[in-house]
N, CA, C and O atoms as a Tinker XYZ file with bonds, in Angstrom:
   284  protein
     1  N    101.274000  133.267000  134.455000    73     2
     2  CA   101.102000  131.911000  134.896000    64     1     3
     3  C    100.218000  131.360000  133.975000    63     2     4     5
     4  O     99.124000  131.772000  133.588000    81     3
     5  N    101.092000  129.997000  133.571000    73     3     6
     6  CA   100.513000  129.107000  132.617000    64     5     7
     7  C     99.417000  128.019000  133.421000    63     6     8     9
     8  O     99.521000  127.611000  134.578000    81     7
     9  N     98.525000  127.748000  132.590000    73     7    10
    10  CA    97.649000  126.741000  132.931000    64     9    11
    11  C     97.742000  125.561000  132.877000    63    10    12    13
    12  O     98.099000  125.582000  131.699000    81    11
    13  N     97.739000  124.258000  133.170000    73    11    14
    14  CA    97.799000  123.197000  132.988000    64    13    15
    15  C     97.136000  122.498000  131.543000    63    14    16    17
    16  O     97.540000  121.614000  130.788000    81    15
    17  N     96.034000  123.279000  131.567000    73    15    18
    18  CA    95.384000  122.788000  129.996000    64    17    19
    19  C     96.208000  122.989000  129.157000    63    18    20    21
    20  O     96.557000  122.102000  128.378000    81    19
    21  N     96.792000  124.443000  129.136000    73    19    22
    22  CA    97.355000  125.366000  127.884000    64    21    23
    23  C     98.980000  124.350000  127.999000    63    22    24    25
    24  O     99.790000  124.717000  127.148000    81    23
    25  N     99.307000  123.600000  128.590000    73    23    26
    26  CA   100.566000  123.090000  128.609000    64    25    27
    27  C    100.091000  121.503000  128.026000    63    26    28    29
    28  O    100.627000  121.005000  127.037000    81    27
    29  N     99.304000  121.007000  128.595000    73    27    30
    30  CA    98.944000  119.699000  127.930000    64    29    31
    31  C     98.606000  119.874000  126.537000    63    30    32    33
    32  O     99.087000  119.126000  125.686000    81    31
    33  N     97.912000  120.691000  126.284000    73    31    34
    34  CA    97.637000  120.863000  124.675000    64    33    35
    35  C     98.773000  121.474000  123.892000    63    34    36    37
    36  O     98.637000  121.434000  122.669000    81    35
    37  N     99.911000  122.054000  124.387000    73    35    38
    38  CA   101.014000  122.342000  123.653000    64    37    39
    39  C    101.898000  120.847000  123.381000    63    38    40    41
    40  O    102.553000  120.503000  122.398000    81    39
    41  N    101.654000  120.215000  124.524000    73    39    42
    42  CA   102.386000  118.811000  124.489000    64    41    43
    43  C    101.849000  117.866000  123.645000    63    42    44    45
    44  O    102.574000  116.957000  123.239000    81    43
    45  N    100.554000  117.944000  123.279000    73    43    46
    46  CA    99.714000  117.363000  122.444000    64    45    47
    47  C    100.433000  117.646000  121.047000    63    46    48    49
    48  O    101.140000  116.785000  120.523000    81    47
    49  N    100.273000  118.567000  120.626000    73    47    50
    50  CA   100.773000  119.548000  119.387000    64    49    51
    51  C    101.958000  118.855000  118.922000    63    50    52    53
    52  O    102.134000  118.308000  117.833000    81    51
    53  N    102.860000  118.976000  120.055000    73    51    54
    54  CA   104.334000  118.920000  119.885000    64    53    55
    55  C    104.308000  117.301000  119.633000    63    54    56    57
    56  O    105.113000  116.922000  118.782000    81    55
    57  N    103.596000  116.411000  120.177000    73    55    58
    58  CA   103.518000  115.039000  119.976000    64    57    59
    59  C    103.147000  114.638000  118.538000    63    58    60    61
    60  O    103.693000  113.808000  117.811000    81    59
    61  N    101.839000  115.613000  118.252000    73    59    62
    62  CA   101.456000  115.275000  116.643000    64    61    63
    63  C    102.308000  115.551000  115.963000    63    62    64    65
    64  O    102.719000  114.673000  115.205000    81    63
    65  N    102.947000  116.894000  115.939000    73    63    66
    66  CA   104.231000  117.104000  115.146000    64    65    67
    67  C    105.350000  116.071000  114.672000    63    66    68    69
    68  O    105.797000  115.783000  113.562000    81    67
    69  N    105.660000  115.567000  116.159000    73    67    70
    70  CA   106.740000  114.614000  116.029000    64    69    71
    71  C    106.433000  113.426000  115.489000    63    70    72    73
    72  O    107.356000  112.696000  115.127000    81    71
    73  N    104.939000  112.975000  115.322000    73    71    74
    74  CA   104.416000  111.938000  114.916000    64    73    75
    75  C    104.381000  111.868000  113.394000    63    74    76    77
    76  O    104.811000  110.950000  112.696000    81    75
    77  N    103.751000  113.081000  112.974000    73    75    78
    78  CA   103.920000  113.432000  111.222000    64    77    79
    79  C    105.169000  113.521000  110.783000    63    78    80    81
    80  O    105.410000  112.934000  109.728000    81    79
    81  N    106.197000  114.213000  111.412000    73    79    82
    82  CA   107.468000  114.067000  110.637000    64    81    83
    83  C    108.200000  112.717000  110.908000    63    82    84    85
    84  O    109.195000  112.442000  110.238000    81    83
    85  N    107.752000  111.883000  111.850000    73    83    86
    86  CA   108.341000  110.501000  111.717000    64    85    87
    87  C    107.926000  109.609000  110.633000    63    86    88    89
    88  O    108.577000  108.964000  109.811000    81    87
    89  N    106.280000  109.782000  110.912000    73    87    90
    90  CA   105.714000  109.005000  109.780000    64    89    91
    91  C    105.913000  109.371000  108.192000    63    90    92    93
    92  O    105.862000  108.555000  107.272000    81    91
    93  N    106.145000  110.732000  108.081000    73    91    94
    94  CA   106.846000  111.198000  106.814000    64    93    95
    95  C    108.508000  110.616000  106.477000    63    94    96    97
    96  O    108.917000  110.177000  105.402000    81    95
    97  N    109.033000  110.726000  107.358000    73    95    98
    98  CA   110.545000  110.187000  107.356000    64    97    99
    99  C    110.707000  108.446000  107.359000    63    98   100   101
   100  O    111.675000  107.793000  106.970000    81    99
   101  N    109.760000  108.085000  107.782000    73    99   102
   102  CA   109.778000  106.662000  107.505000    64   101   103
   103  C    109.185000  105.918000  106.067000    63   102   104   105
   104  O    109.593000  104.894000  105.519000    81   103
   105  N    107.915000  106.956000  105.625000    73   103   106
   106  CA   107.516000  106.905000  104.343000    64   105   107
   107  C    108.803000  107.118000  103.144000    63   106   108   109
   108  O    108.959000  106.429000  102.136000    81   107
   109  N    109.573000  108.184000  103.557000    73   107   110
   110  CA   110.411000  108.563000  102.734000    64   109   111
   111  C    111.588000  107.586000  102.490000    63   110   112   113
   112  O    111.913000  107.183000  101.373000    81   111
   113  N    112.152000  107.272000  103.572000    73   111   114
   114  CA   113.092000  106.140000  103.740000    64   113   115
   115  C    112.827000  104.791000  103.066000    63   114   116   117
   116  O    113.751000  104.160000  102.553000    81   115
   117  N    111.405000  104.295000  103.066000    73   115   118
   118  CA   111.194000  102.917000  102.696000    64   117   119
   119  C    111.019000  103.177000  101.168000    63   118   120   121
   120  O    111.131000  102.239000  100.379000    81   119
   121  N    110.710000  104.606000  100.692000    73   119   122
   122  CA   110.267000  104.793000   99.352000    64   121   123
   123  C    111.988000  104.427000   98.380000    63   122   124   125
   124  O    112.203000  104.067000   97.223000    81   123
   125  N    112.821000  104.716000   99.441000    73   123   126
   126  CA   114.028000  104.501000   98.565000    64   125   127
   127  C    114.176000  103.201000   97.951000    63   126   128   129
   128  O    114.360000  103.125000   96.737000    81   127
   129  N    114.097000  101.926000   98.853000    73   127   130
   130  CA   114.018000  100.576000   98.704000    64   129   131
   131  C    113.382000  100.148000   97.478000    63   130   132   133
   132  O    113.930000   99.441000   96.632000    81   131
   133  N    111.925000  100.710000   97.402000    73   131   134
   134  CA   111.056000  100.359000   96.216000    64   133   135
   135  C    111.382000  100.527000   94.878000    63   134   136   137
   136  O    112.070000  101.462000   94.468000    81   135
   137  N    110.810000   99.465000   94.036000    73   135   138
   138  CA   111.096000   99.539000   92.740000    64   137   139
   139  C    110.138000  100.295000   91.990000    63   138   140   141
   140  O    109.058000   99.797000   91.671000    81   139
   141  N    110.465000  101.470000   91.686000    73   139   142
   142  CA   109.360000  102.288000   91.012000    64   141   143
   143  C    110.229000  103.296000   90.028000    63   142   144   145
   144  O    111.334000  103.656000   90.435000    81   143
   145  N    109.809000  103.706000   88.889000    73   143   146
   146  CA   109.952000  104.737000   88.226000    64   145   147
   147  C    110.485000  106.231000   89.181000    63   146   148   149
   148  O    110.010000  106.631000   90.244000    81   147
   149  N    111.473000  106.754000   88.470000    73   147   150
   150  CA   111.891000  108.034000   89.101000    64   149   151
   151  C    110.596000  109.206000   89.234000    63   150   152   153
   152  O    110.358000  109.980000   90.160000    81   151
   153  N    109.939000  109.022000   88.044000    73   151   154
   154  CA   108.620000  109.780000   87.994000    64   153   155
   155  C    107.778000  109.543000   89.011000    63   154   156   157
   156  O    107.380000  110.459000   89.731000    81   155
   157  N    107.388000  108.180000   89.187000    73   155   158
   158  CA   106.729000  107.615000   90.570000    64   157   159
   159  C    107.081000  108.089000   91.636000    63   158   160   161
   160  O    106.295000  108.592000   92.438000    81   159
   161  N    108.469000  107.986000   91.820000    73   159   162
   162  CA   108.936000  108.291000   93.189000    64   161   163
   163  C    108.766000  109.775000   93.689000    63   162   164   165
   164  O    108.423000  110.137000   94.814000    81   163
   165  N    109.117000  110.632000   92.479000    73   163   166
   166  CA   109.179000  112.006000   92.555000    64   165   167
   167  C    107.549000  112.387000   93.144000    63   166   168   169
   168  O    107.252000  113.035000   94.147000    81   167
   169  N    106.637000  111.729000   92.122000    73   167   170
   170  CA   105.102000  111.997000   92.675000    64   169   171
   171  C    104.608000  111.703000   93.834000    63   170   172   173
   172  O    103.699000  112.388000   94.303000    81   171
   173  N    105.146000  110.584000   94.522000    73   171   174
   174  CA   104.889000  110.001000   95.701000    64   173   175
   175  C    105.410000  110.975000   96.881000    63   174   176   177
   176  O    104.815000  111.291000   97.911000    81   175
   177  N    106.844000  111.403000   96.380000    73   175   178
   178  CA   107.513000  112.249000   97.486000    64   177   179
   179  C    106.715000  113.705000   97.571000    63   178   180   181
   180  O    106.471000  114.274000   98.635000    81   179
   181  N    106.444000  114.076000   96.588000    73   179   182
   182  CA   105.403000  115.209000   96.501000    64   181   183
   183  C    104.072000  114.898000   97.305000    63   182   184   185
   184  O    103.754000  115.792000   98.089000    81   183
   185  N    103.336000  113.926000   97.260000    73   183   186
   186  CA   102.106000  113.673000   97.992000    64   185   187
   187  C    102.466000  113.477000   99.232000    63   186   188   189
   188  O    101.899000  114.149000  100.094000    81   187
   189  N    103.377000  112.619000   99.580000    73   187   190
   190  CA   104.151000  112.623000  101.120000    64   189   191
   191  C    104.346000  113.718000  101.851000    63   190   192   193
   192  O    104.079000  113.771000  103.052000    81   191
   193  N    104.835000  114.684000  101.166000    73   191   194
   194  CA   105.311000  116.157000  101.720000    64   193   195
   195  C    104.109000  116.923000  101.822000    63   194   196   197
   196  O    103.801000  117.441000  102.895000    81   195
   197  N    103.267000  117.060000  100.599000    73   195   198
   198  CA   102.347000  118.015000  100.561000    64   197   199
   199  C    101.033000  117.823000  101.377000    63   198   200   201
   200  O    100.424000  118.777000  101.861000    81   199
   201  N    100.650000  116.570000  101.492000    73   199   202
   202  CA    99.430000  116.014000  102.209000    64   201   203
   203  C    100.009000  115.714000  103.824000    63   202   204   205
   204  O    100.516000  114.616000  104.050000    81   203
   205  N     99.940000  116.398000  104.558000    73   203   206
   206  CA   100.499000  116.242000  105.845000    64   205   207
   207  C     99.558000  114.859000  106.399000    63   206   208   209
   208  O     98.329000  114.900000  106.444000    81   207
   209  N    100.222000  113.869000  106.731000    73   207   210
   210  CA    99.714000  112.563000  107.505000    64   209   211
   211  C     98.937000  111.793000  106.198000    63   210   212   213
   212  O     99.167000  110.613000  105.933000    81   211
   213  N     98.239000  112.408000  105.629000    73   211   214
   214  CA    97.185000  111.529000  104.614000    64   213   215
   215  C     98.199000  111.124000  103.707000    63   214   216   217
   216  O     98.167000  109.944000  103.356000    81   215
   217  N     99.186000  111.931000  103.206000    73   215   218
   218  CA    99.956000  111.321000  101.931000    64   217   219
   219  C    100.805000  110.312000  102.497000    63   218   220   221
   220  O    100.786000  109.422000  101.647000    81   219
   221  N    101.531000  109.942000  103.430000    73   219   222
   222  CA   102.213000  109.197000  104.308000    64   221   223
   223  C    101.292000  107.976000  104.427000    63   222   224   225
   224  O    101.675000  106.956000  103.853000    81   223
   225  N    100.018000  107.939000  105.158000    73   223   226
   226  CA    99.180000  107.097000  105.185000    64   225   227
   227  C     98.703000  106.492000  103.928000    63   226   228   229
   228  O     98.451000  105.292000  104.043000    81   227
   229  N     98.492000  107.054000  102.630000    73   227   230
   230  CA    98.445000  106.816000  101.164000    64   229   231
   231  C     99.335000  105.593000  100.930000    63   230   232   233
   232  O     99.111000  104.428000  100.600000    81   231
   233  N    100.644000  106.437000  101.282000    73   231   234
   234  CA   101.611000  105.685000  100.502000    64   233   235
   235  C    101.660000  104.270000  101.595000    63   234   236   237
   236  O    102.116000  103.327000  100.947000    81   235
   237  N    101.448000  103.998000  102.522000    73   235   238
   238  CA   101.339000  102.618000  103.571000    64   237   239
   239  C    100.236000  102.088000  103.015000    63   238   240   241
   240  O    100.353000  100.888000  102.770000    81   239
   241  N     99.058000  102.645000  102.691000    73   239   242
   242  CA    98.126000  101.747000  102.406000    64   241   243
   243  C     98.211000  101.242000  101.026000    63   242   244   245
   244  O     97.993000  100.032000  100.967000    81   243
   245  N     98.514000  101.924000   99.669000    73   243   246
   246  CA    98.877000  101.390000   98.683000    64   245   247
   247  C    100.066000  100.676000   98.230000    63   246   248   249
   248  O    100.120000   99.975000   97.219000    81   247
   249  N    101.053000  100.912000   99.082000    73   247   250
   250  CA   102.249000  100.420000   99.054000    64   249   251
   251  C    102.686000  100.254000   97.709000    63   250   252   253
   252  O    102.475000   99.191000   97.124000    81   251
   253  N    103.299000  101.241000   97.143000    73   251   254
   254  CA   103.706000  101.207000   95.684000    64   253   255
   255  C    105.216000  100.815000   95.505000    63   254   256   257
   256  O    106.156000  101.141000   96.231000    81   255
   257  N    105.238000   99.851000   94.096000    73   255   258
   258  CA   106.560000   99.190000   94.142000    64   257   259
   259  C    106.663000   97.875000   94.813000    63   258   260   261
   260  O    107.703000   97.257000   94.586000    81   259
   261  N    105.759000   97.306000   95.622000    73   259   262
   262  CA   105.915000   96.119000   96.491000    64   261   263
   263  C    105.008000   94.854000   95.591000    63   262   264   265
   264  O    103.845000   94.941000   95.198000    81   263
   265  N    105.687000   94.021000   95.473000    73   263   266
   266  CA   104.881000   93.026000   95.024000    64   265   267
   267  C    103.455000   92.560000   95.830000    63   266   268   269
   268  O    103.262000   93.043000   96.945000    81   267
   269  N    102.649000   91.794000   95.364000    73   267   270
   270  CA   101.343000   91.626000   96.250000    64   269   271
   271  C    101.834000   90.269000   96.487000    63   270   272   273
   272  O    102.437000   89.522000   95.717000    81   271
   273  N    101.441000   90.079000   97.769000    73   271   274
   274  CA   101.663000   88.670000   98.092000    64   273   275
   275  C    100.276000   88.011000   97.344000    63   274   276   277
   276  O     99.210000   88.593000   97.142000    81   275
   277  N    100.652000   86.566000   96.990000    73   275   278
   278  CA    99.603000   85.506000   96.333000    64   277   279
   279  C     99.272000   84.482000   97.226000    63   278   280   281
   280  O    100.139000   83.923000   97.898000    81   279
   281  N     98.098000   84.193000   97.286000    73   279   282
   282  CA    97.815000   83.123000   98.130000    64   281   283
   283  C     97.184000   83.537000   99.638000    63   282   284
   284  O     96.903000   82.658000  100.452000    81   283
């Protein structure tokens, strides 16, 4: 018989996994429209895929290939 604590922890794990995959896919999808060199895109792809959550968050914080707003 399963305890409710075990079920809740597993649901949390599934939610974290889906959130991580969604964040990575969103970052990779947005990377396609950015104006960067092929080398920069390849490096950002490796960072996003090899560093779970941190790589995708770094992509969104740095915003490579996007013009900075002036003013």
